[in-house]
Amino acid sequence: SGPSLAVVGVTGAVGQEFLSVLSDRDFPYRSIKMLASKRSAGKEFSFQDKTYTIEELTENSFDDVDIALFSAGGSISKKYGPIAVDKGTVVVDNSSAFRMVENVPLVIPEVNPEAMSGIKLGTGKGALIANPNCSTIICLMAATPLHRRAKVTRMVVSTYQAASGAGAAAMEELELQTREVLEGKPPTCNIFNQQYAFNLFSHNAPIVSNGYNEEEMKLVKETRKIWNDKDVRVTATCIRVPVMRAHAESVNLQFENPLDEETAKNILSNAPGVVVIDDRASNHFPTPLEVSNKDDVAVGRIRRDVSQDGNYGLDIFVCGDQIRKGAALNAIQIAEMLL
Ligand code: 2RA
């Protein structure tokens, strides 16, 4: 009775997490197509006690598909997303291909559900909804409830991004390098052109003309779109750190209206999809390991920004699972809103 689904890029880290989340949340699909490249076509695997054969993604893959979850890179989304939409499919795209396209909703369900209000299933009319970048989702899950109360005028973000954001191969390489380094061997550097284990480096995304990298500019541009606020000032520094699958982010917020730390803590304690871990006595604050494989984003280190006058600034520290809330869970929550 539920929608027919297609998962595009089912063999990737996010593709696999789509299946985990669909299962965890008992998503009511009536059928599901497992789509990947020719290389993976024909492989069989079991999901929810049923055996599936991976099918090669083609232009005909979307006949009678109600919702297609894409996570196979920007070029696949650019080529097949519009084909699926033309077939009447609602596409939820995890790539960056369409995020900044004017009439494409960029959605975090707990933050701006209204952005996708015009999209319905079963109308025969397809649509494309973009999943924001993982570091944007994780940051805005905590920053938005505060923004709604006191209006953020400036946000400064420093990210500490996990290997998973660069894919399963990067996670494997981090583990391999860690073993190699501990055994006194030279690290294998295939994914990144430098040692990753026991190291950290500026995010691997290309540097653009203003000296920022693409990951940082995604945070800047996507925040303005999601908040529908072209004036909010955002800057970011994105760093890749030797952590497996959860991002951490230090966020400094400057407000138009005063917001004290106790009120901020109360707002965050009641924010959907957010858990506060902020125990100063025991110095217990969010960590990547504590949020890994979990749905909620954790926030702590909630404190008045001492560089600001009065209560017009706050510093917070946020951790969130990059593959789950940063990608797969957010996309499936979008799909749930279509039911
Ligand atoms: C990263 N945000 O972490 C990117 C991937 N989605 O590298």
Coordinates of C-alpha atoms and ligand atoms in Angstrom, one line a residue:
S1 CA 0.0 0.0 0.0
G2 CA 2.9 2.3 0.7
P3 CA 5.2 4.0 -1.9
S4 CA 7.5 2.2 -4.3
L5 CA 11.1 3.1 -3.6
A6 CA 14.4 3.1 -5.4
V7 CA 17.8 3.5 -3.8
V8 CA 20.4 4.8 -6.2
G9 CA 23.9 4.1 -5.0
V10 CA 22.9 1.3 -2.7
T11 CA 26.4 -0.2 -2.3
G12 CA 27.9 3.1 -0.9
A13 CA 28.1 4.0 2.8
V14 CA 25.0 6.2 2.6
G15 CA 23.2 3.8 0.4
Q16 CA 23.7 1.1 3.0
E17 CA 22.6 3.5 5.7
F18 CA 19.4 4.2 3.7
L19 CA 18.5 0.6 4.1
S20 CA 19.3 0.5 7.9
V21 CA 17.2 3.6 8.5
L22 CA 14.3 2.3 6.4
S23 CA 14.4 -0.8 8.5
D24 CA 14.8 0.9 11.8
R25 CA 11.9 3.2 11.1
D26 CA 9.7 0.6 9.5
F27 CA 9.2 2.8 6.5
P28 CA 6.0 1.5 4.8
Y29 CA 7.3 0.9 1.2
R30 CA 5.4 -1.5 -1.0
S31 CA 8.5 -2.3 -3.1
I32 CA 12.1 -1.2 -3.3
K33 CA 14.6 -1.2 -6.2
M34 CA 18.3 -1.5 -5.4
L35 CA 20.2 0.5 -8.1
A36 CA 24.0 0.8 -8.6
S37 CA 26.6 0.9 -11.4
K38 CA 27.0 -1.9 -13.9
R39 CA 29.9 -3.1 -11.8
S40 CA 27.6 -4.0 -8.9
A41 CA 24.6 -5.2 -11.0
G42 CA 23.6 -8.8 -10.4
K43 CA 25.0 -9.0 -6.9
E44 CA 22.4 -10.4 -4.4
F45 CA 21.9 -9.5 -0.8
S46 CA 19.2 -9.9 1.9
F47 CA 17.2 -7.0 3.3
Q48 CA 14.3 -7.4 5.7
D49 CA 14.2 -11.2 5.1
K50 CA 14.0 -10.7 1.3
T51 CA 16.7 -11.4 -1.3
Y52 CA 17.3 -8.5 -3.6
T53 CA 19.4 -8.4 -6.8
I54 CA 21.2 -5.1 -7.5
E55 CA 20.0 -3.7 -10.8
E56 CA 22.1 -1.4 -13.1
L57 CA 20.9 2.2 -13.0
T58 CA 19.4 3.1 -16.4
E59 CA 17.0 5.6 -17.9
N60 CA 14.2 3.0 -17.4
S61 CA 14.9 2.4 -13.7
F62 CA 12.3 4.8 -12.5
D63 CA 9.1 3.5 -14.2
D64 CA 6.5 3.2 -11.4
V65 CA 8.9 4.5 -8.7
D66 CA 7.2 6.9 -6.3
I67 CA 10.3 8.0 -4.3
A68 CA 14.0 7.7 -5.3
L69 CA 16.7 8.2 -2.7
F70 CA 20.0 9.2 -4.5
S71 CA 23.5 9.0 -3.1
A72 CA 25.8 8.1 -5.9
G73 CA 27.6 11.4 -6.5
G74 CA 26.7 14.6 -8.3
S75 CA 27.1 13.5 -11.9
I76 CA 24.7 10.5 -11.4
S77 CA 22.2 12.9 -9.8
K78 CA 22.6 15.4 -12.6
K79 CA 22.0 12.8 -15.2
Y80 CA 19.3 10.6 -13.7
G81 CA 17.5 12.9 -11.2
P82 CA 15.7 14.9 -14.0
I83 CA 14.9 11.6 -15.8
A84 CA 13.3 10.3 -12.6
V85 CA 11.4 13.5 -12.0
D86 CA 10.0 13.4 -15.6
K87 CA 8.7 9.9 -14.8
G88 CA 6.7 11.4 -11.9
T89 CA 9.2 10.2 -9.2
V90 CA 9.9 12.4 -6.2
V91 CA 13.7 12.4 -5.9
V92 CA 15.5 13.0 -2.6
D93 CA 19.0 13.8 -3.6
N94 CA 21.9 13.6 -1.2
S95 CA 24.4 15.1 -3.7
S96 CA 25.2 18.8 -3.9
A97 CA 24.1 18.9 -7.6
F98 CA 20.8 20.8 -7.1
R99 CA 21.0 22.2 -3.6
M100 CA 21.5 25.8 -4.7
V101 CA 19.0 25.6 -7.6
E102 CA 16.4 28.3 -7.0
N103 CA 13.2 26.2 -6.9
V104 CA 14.7 23.1 -5.4
P105 CA 13.8 22.8 -1.7
L106 CA 16.8 22.3 0.5
V107 CA 15.3 20.6 3.6
I108 CA 16.0 19.6 7.2
P109 CA 12.7 18.3 8.4
E110 CA 13.1 19.6 11.9
V111 CA 14.2 23.0 10.6
N112 CA 12.4 24.1 7.4
P113 CA 9.7 21.5 6.5
E114 CA 7.6 24.3 4.9
A115 CA 10.2 24.4 2.1
M116 CA 8.7 21.2 0.6
S117 CA 5.0 21.9 1.3
G118 CA 4.0 21.9 -2.3
I119 CA 5.3 18.4 -3.1
K120 CA 2.8 15.4 -2.9
L121 CA 3.0 11.8 -3.9
G122 CA 0.6 10.2 -6.4
T123 CA 0.0 13.3 -8.4
G124 CA 2.0 12.0 -11.4
K125 CA 4.1 15.1 -11.0
G126 CA 7.6 14.4 -10.0
A127 CA 9.8 16.7 -7.9
L128 CA 13.4 17.0 -6.7
I129 CA 14.2 17.7 -3.1
A130 CA 17.8 18.3 -2.0
N131 CA 19.4 16.9 1.1
P132 CA 21.8 19.5 2.6
N133 CA 25.4 18.8 3.1
C134 CA 26.2 16.8 6.3
S135 CA 28.1 19.6 8.0
T136 CA 25.3 22.0 7.3
I137 CA 22.6 19.6 8.7
I138 CA 24.6 18.9 11.9
C139 CA 25.3 22.6 12.5
L140 CA 21.8 23.9 11.8
M141 CA 20.0 21.2 13.9
A142 CA 21.5 23.1 16.9
A143 CA 21.8 26.6 15.6
T144 CA 18.3 27.0 14.2
P145 CA 16.3 26.7 17.4
L146 CA 18.5 29.5 18.8
H147 CA 18.2 31.5 15.6
R148 CA 14.4 31.3 15.7
R149 CA 14.4 32.8 19.2
A150 CA 17.1 35.5 18.9
K151 CA 17.9 35.8 15.2
V152 CA 21.5 34.9 14.3
T153 CA 23.3 37.8 12.5
R154 CA 26.7 36.0 12.3
M155 CA 27.8 32.4 12.6
V156 CA 31.4 31.2 12.7
V157 CA 31.8 27.4 12.3
S158 CA 34.9 25.3 12.7
T159 CA 34.3 21.7 11.7
Y160 CA 36.1 18.5 12.6
Q161 CA 34.9 16.1 9.9
A162 CA 35.0 12.3 10.0
A163 CA 36.4 10.0 7.4
S164 CA 32.9 8.7 6.4
G165 CA 32.2 12.0 4.7
A166 CA 34.8 11.0 2.1
G167 CA 33.2 7.6 1.7
A168 CA 33.7 4.0 2.8
A169 CA 37.1 3.8 1.2
A170 CA 38.4 6.7 3.3
M171 CA 37.1 4.9 6.5
E172 CA 39.0 1.8 5.4
E173 CA 42.1 3.8 4.6
L174 CA 42.0 5.4 8.1
E175 CA 41.9 2.0 9.7
L176 CA 44.7 0.6 7.5
Q177 CA 47.0 3.6 8.0
T178 CA 46.4 3.5 11.8
R179 CA 47.6 -0.1 11.8
E180 CA 50.5 0.7 9.5
V181 CA 51.7 3.6 11.5
L182 CA 51.5 1.6 14.8
E183 CA 53.6 -1.1 13.1
G184 CA 56.2 1.4 12.0
K185 CA 55.2 1.0 8.3
P186 CA 54.7 3.9 5.9
P187 CA 51.0 4.8 5.6
T188 CA 49.1 3.9 2.4
C189 CA 47.8 7.2 1.0
N190 CA 45.4 6.4 -1.9
I191 CA 42.3 8.4 -0.9
F192 CA 44.1 11.5 0.5
N193 CA 47.5 12.5 -0.6
Q194 CA 48.9 12.7 2.9
Q195 CA 48.9 10.7 6.1
Y196 CA 45.5 10.8 7.8
A197 CA 46.1 8.6 10.9
F198 CA 47.3 10.6 13.9
N199 CA 47.0 13.7 11.8
L200 CA 44.4 16.2 10.6
F201 CA 44.2 18.5 7.6
S202 CA 42.2 21.1 5.8
H203 CA 39.1 19.5 4.2
N204 CA 40.0 17.7 0.9
A205 CA 37.4 19.7 -1.1
P206 CA 38.8 22.0 -3.8
I207 CA 39.8 25.5 -2.9
V208 CA 37.6 28.1 -4.7
S209 CA 38.6 31.6 -5.9
N210 CA 38.0 33.3 -2.5
G211 CA 40.4 30.9 -0.7
Y212 CA 37.6 28.9 1.0
N213 CA 37.1 25.3 0.1
E214 CA 33.8 24.0 -1.4
E215 CA 32.8 22.4 1.9
E216 CA 33.0 25.8 3.7
M217 CA 31.1 27.6 1.0
K218 CA 28.4 24.9 1.2
L219 CA 27.9 25.8 4.9
V220 CA 27.8 29.5 4.0
K221 CA 25.3 29.2 1.1
E222 CA 23.1 26.4 2.4
T223 CA 22.6 28.1 5.7
R224 CA 21.3 31.3 4.0
K225 CA 19.0 29.2 1.8
I226 CA 17.6 27.0 4.6
W227 CA 17.1 30.0 6.9
N228 CA 15.8 32.0 3.9
D229 CA 18.0 34.8 5.1
K230 CA 20.4 36.2 2.5
D231 CA 21.9 38.6 5.0
V232 CA 23.1 36.3 7.8
R233 CA 26.9 36.4 7.9
V234 CA 28.5 32.9 7.9
T235 CA 32.1 31.9 7.8
A236 CA 33.6 28.4 8.2
T237 CA 36.8 26.4 8.4
C238 CA 36.4 22.7 7.6
I239 CA 39.0 20.2 8.8
R240 CA 39.2 16.5 8.2
V241 CA 40.1 14.6 11.4
P242 CA 40.9 10.9 12.1
V243 CA 37.4 10.0 13.3
M244 CA 35.3 7.3 11.6
R245 CA 31.7 8.5 11.2
A246 CA 30.6 11.5 13.2
H247 CA 31.3 15.2 12.6
A248 CA 32.1 17.6 15.4
E249 CA 31.6 21.4 15.0
S250 CA 32.4 24.4 17.1
V251 CA 29.8 27.1 16.4
N252 CA 30.0 30.8 17.5
L253 CA 26.7 32.6 17.2
Q254 CA 26.0 36.4 17.3
F255 CA 22.4 37.4 17.8
E256 CA 20.3 40.4 17.0
N257 CA 18.3 39.9 20.3
P258 CA 19.8 38.9 23.7
L259 CA 19.8 35.2 24.5
D260 CA 21.4 34.0 27.8
E261 CA 23.0 30.6 28.1
E262 CA 20.3 29.1 30.4
T263 CA 17.5 30.0 28.0
A264 CA 19.6 28.7 25.2
K265 CA 20.1 25.4 27.0
N266 CA 16.4 25.1 27.6
I267 CA 15.6 25.8 24.0
L268 CA 18.1 23.1 22.9
S269 CA 16.8 20.7 25.5
N270 CA 13.4 20.9 23.8
A271 CA 14.6 21.0 20.2
P272 CA 13.6 18.0 18.0
G273 CA 16.4 15.7 17.1
V274 CA 18.8 17.3 19.5
V275 CA 20.2 16.1 22.9
V276 CA 22.0 18.3 25.3
I277 CA 25.3 16.9 26.8
D278 CA 26.6 19.7 28.9
D279 CA 28.0 18.6 32.2
R280 CA 30.6 21.1 33.3
A281 CA 31.2 19.5 36.7
S282 CA 32.3 16.2 35.1
N283 CA 33.6 17.9 31.9
H284 CA 31.3 15.7 29.9
F285 CA 30.4 17.1 26.5
P286 CA 29.4 15.7 23.0
T287 CA 31.9 13.4 21.4
P288 CA 31.8 11.7 17.9
L289 CA 31.8 8.2 19.5
E290 CA 28.8 9.0 21.7
V291 CA 26.7 10.1 18.7
S292 CA 27.9 7.5 16.2
N293 CA 25.1 5.3 14.8
K294 CA 22.5 7.5 16.6
D295 CA 19.8 9.7 15.2
D296 CA 20.1 12.7 17.5
V297 CA 22.7 15.5 17.2
A298 CA 24.3 16.3 20.5
V299 CA 25.1 19.8 21.7
G300 CA 27.1 21.1 24.7
R301 CA 29.7 23.7 25.8
I302 CA 26.8 26.1 25.7
R303 CA 28.2 29.4 27.1
R304 CA 28.0 33.1 26.7
D305 CA 30.5 34.4 24.2
V306 CA 32.8 36.5 26.4
S307 CA 34.0 38.5 23.4
Q308 CA 30.5 40.0 23.0
D309 CA 28.7 42.6 25.2
G310 CA 25.7 41.3 27.2
N311 CA 24.0 38.2 25.9
Y312 CA 24.3 38.8 22.2
G313 CA 26.7 35.9 21.6
L314 CA 26.9 32.2 22.4
D315 CA 29.5 29.4 21.7
I316 CA 28.3 25.8 21.4
F317 CA 29.8 22.5 20.4
V318 CA 27.9 20.0 18.2
C319 CA 28.4 16.4 17.2
G320 CA 26.3 14.4 14.8
D321 CA 26.6 11.1 12.9
Q322 CA 27.6 12.1 9.3
I323 CA 26.1 9.1 7.6
R324 CA 22.9 9.0 9.6
K325 CA 21.5 12.4 10.4
G326 CA 24.1 14.0 8.1
A327 CA 22.8 12.1 5.1
A328 CA 20.6 8.9 5.2
L329 CA 18.2 9.7 8.1
N330 CA 17.6 13.3 7.0
A331 CA 16.7 12.0 3.5
I332 CA 14.3 9.4 4.8
Q333 CA 12.7 11.9 7.2
I334 CA 12.0 13.9 4.1
A335 CA 10.5 10.9 2.4
E336 CA 8.3 10.3 5.5
M337 CA 6.9 13.8 5.1
L338 CA 5.6 12.7 1.8
L339 CA 3.5 9.8 3.2
Ligands
2RA1 C1 32.4 15.5 3.7 N1 30.3 16.7 3.6 O1 32.3 15.3 4.9 C2 31.2 15.9 2.8 C3 30.6 14.7 2.3 N2 29.2 14.7 2.1 O2 33.5 15.3 3.1

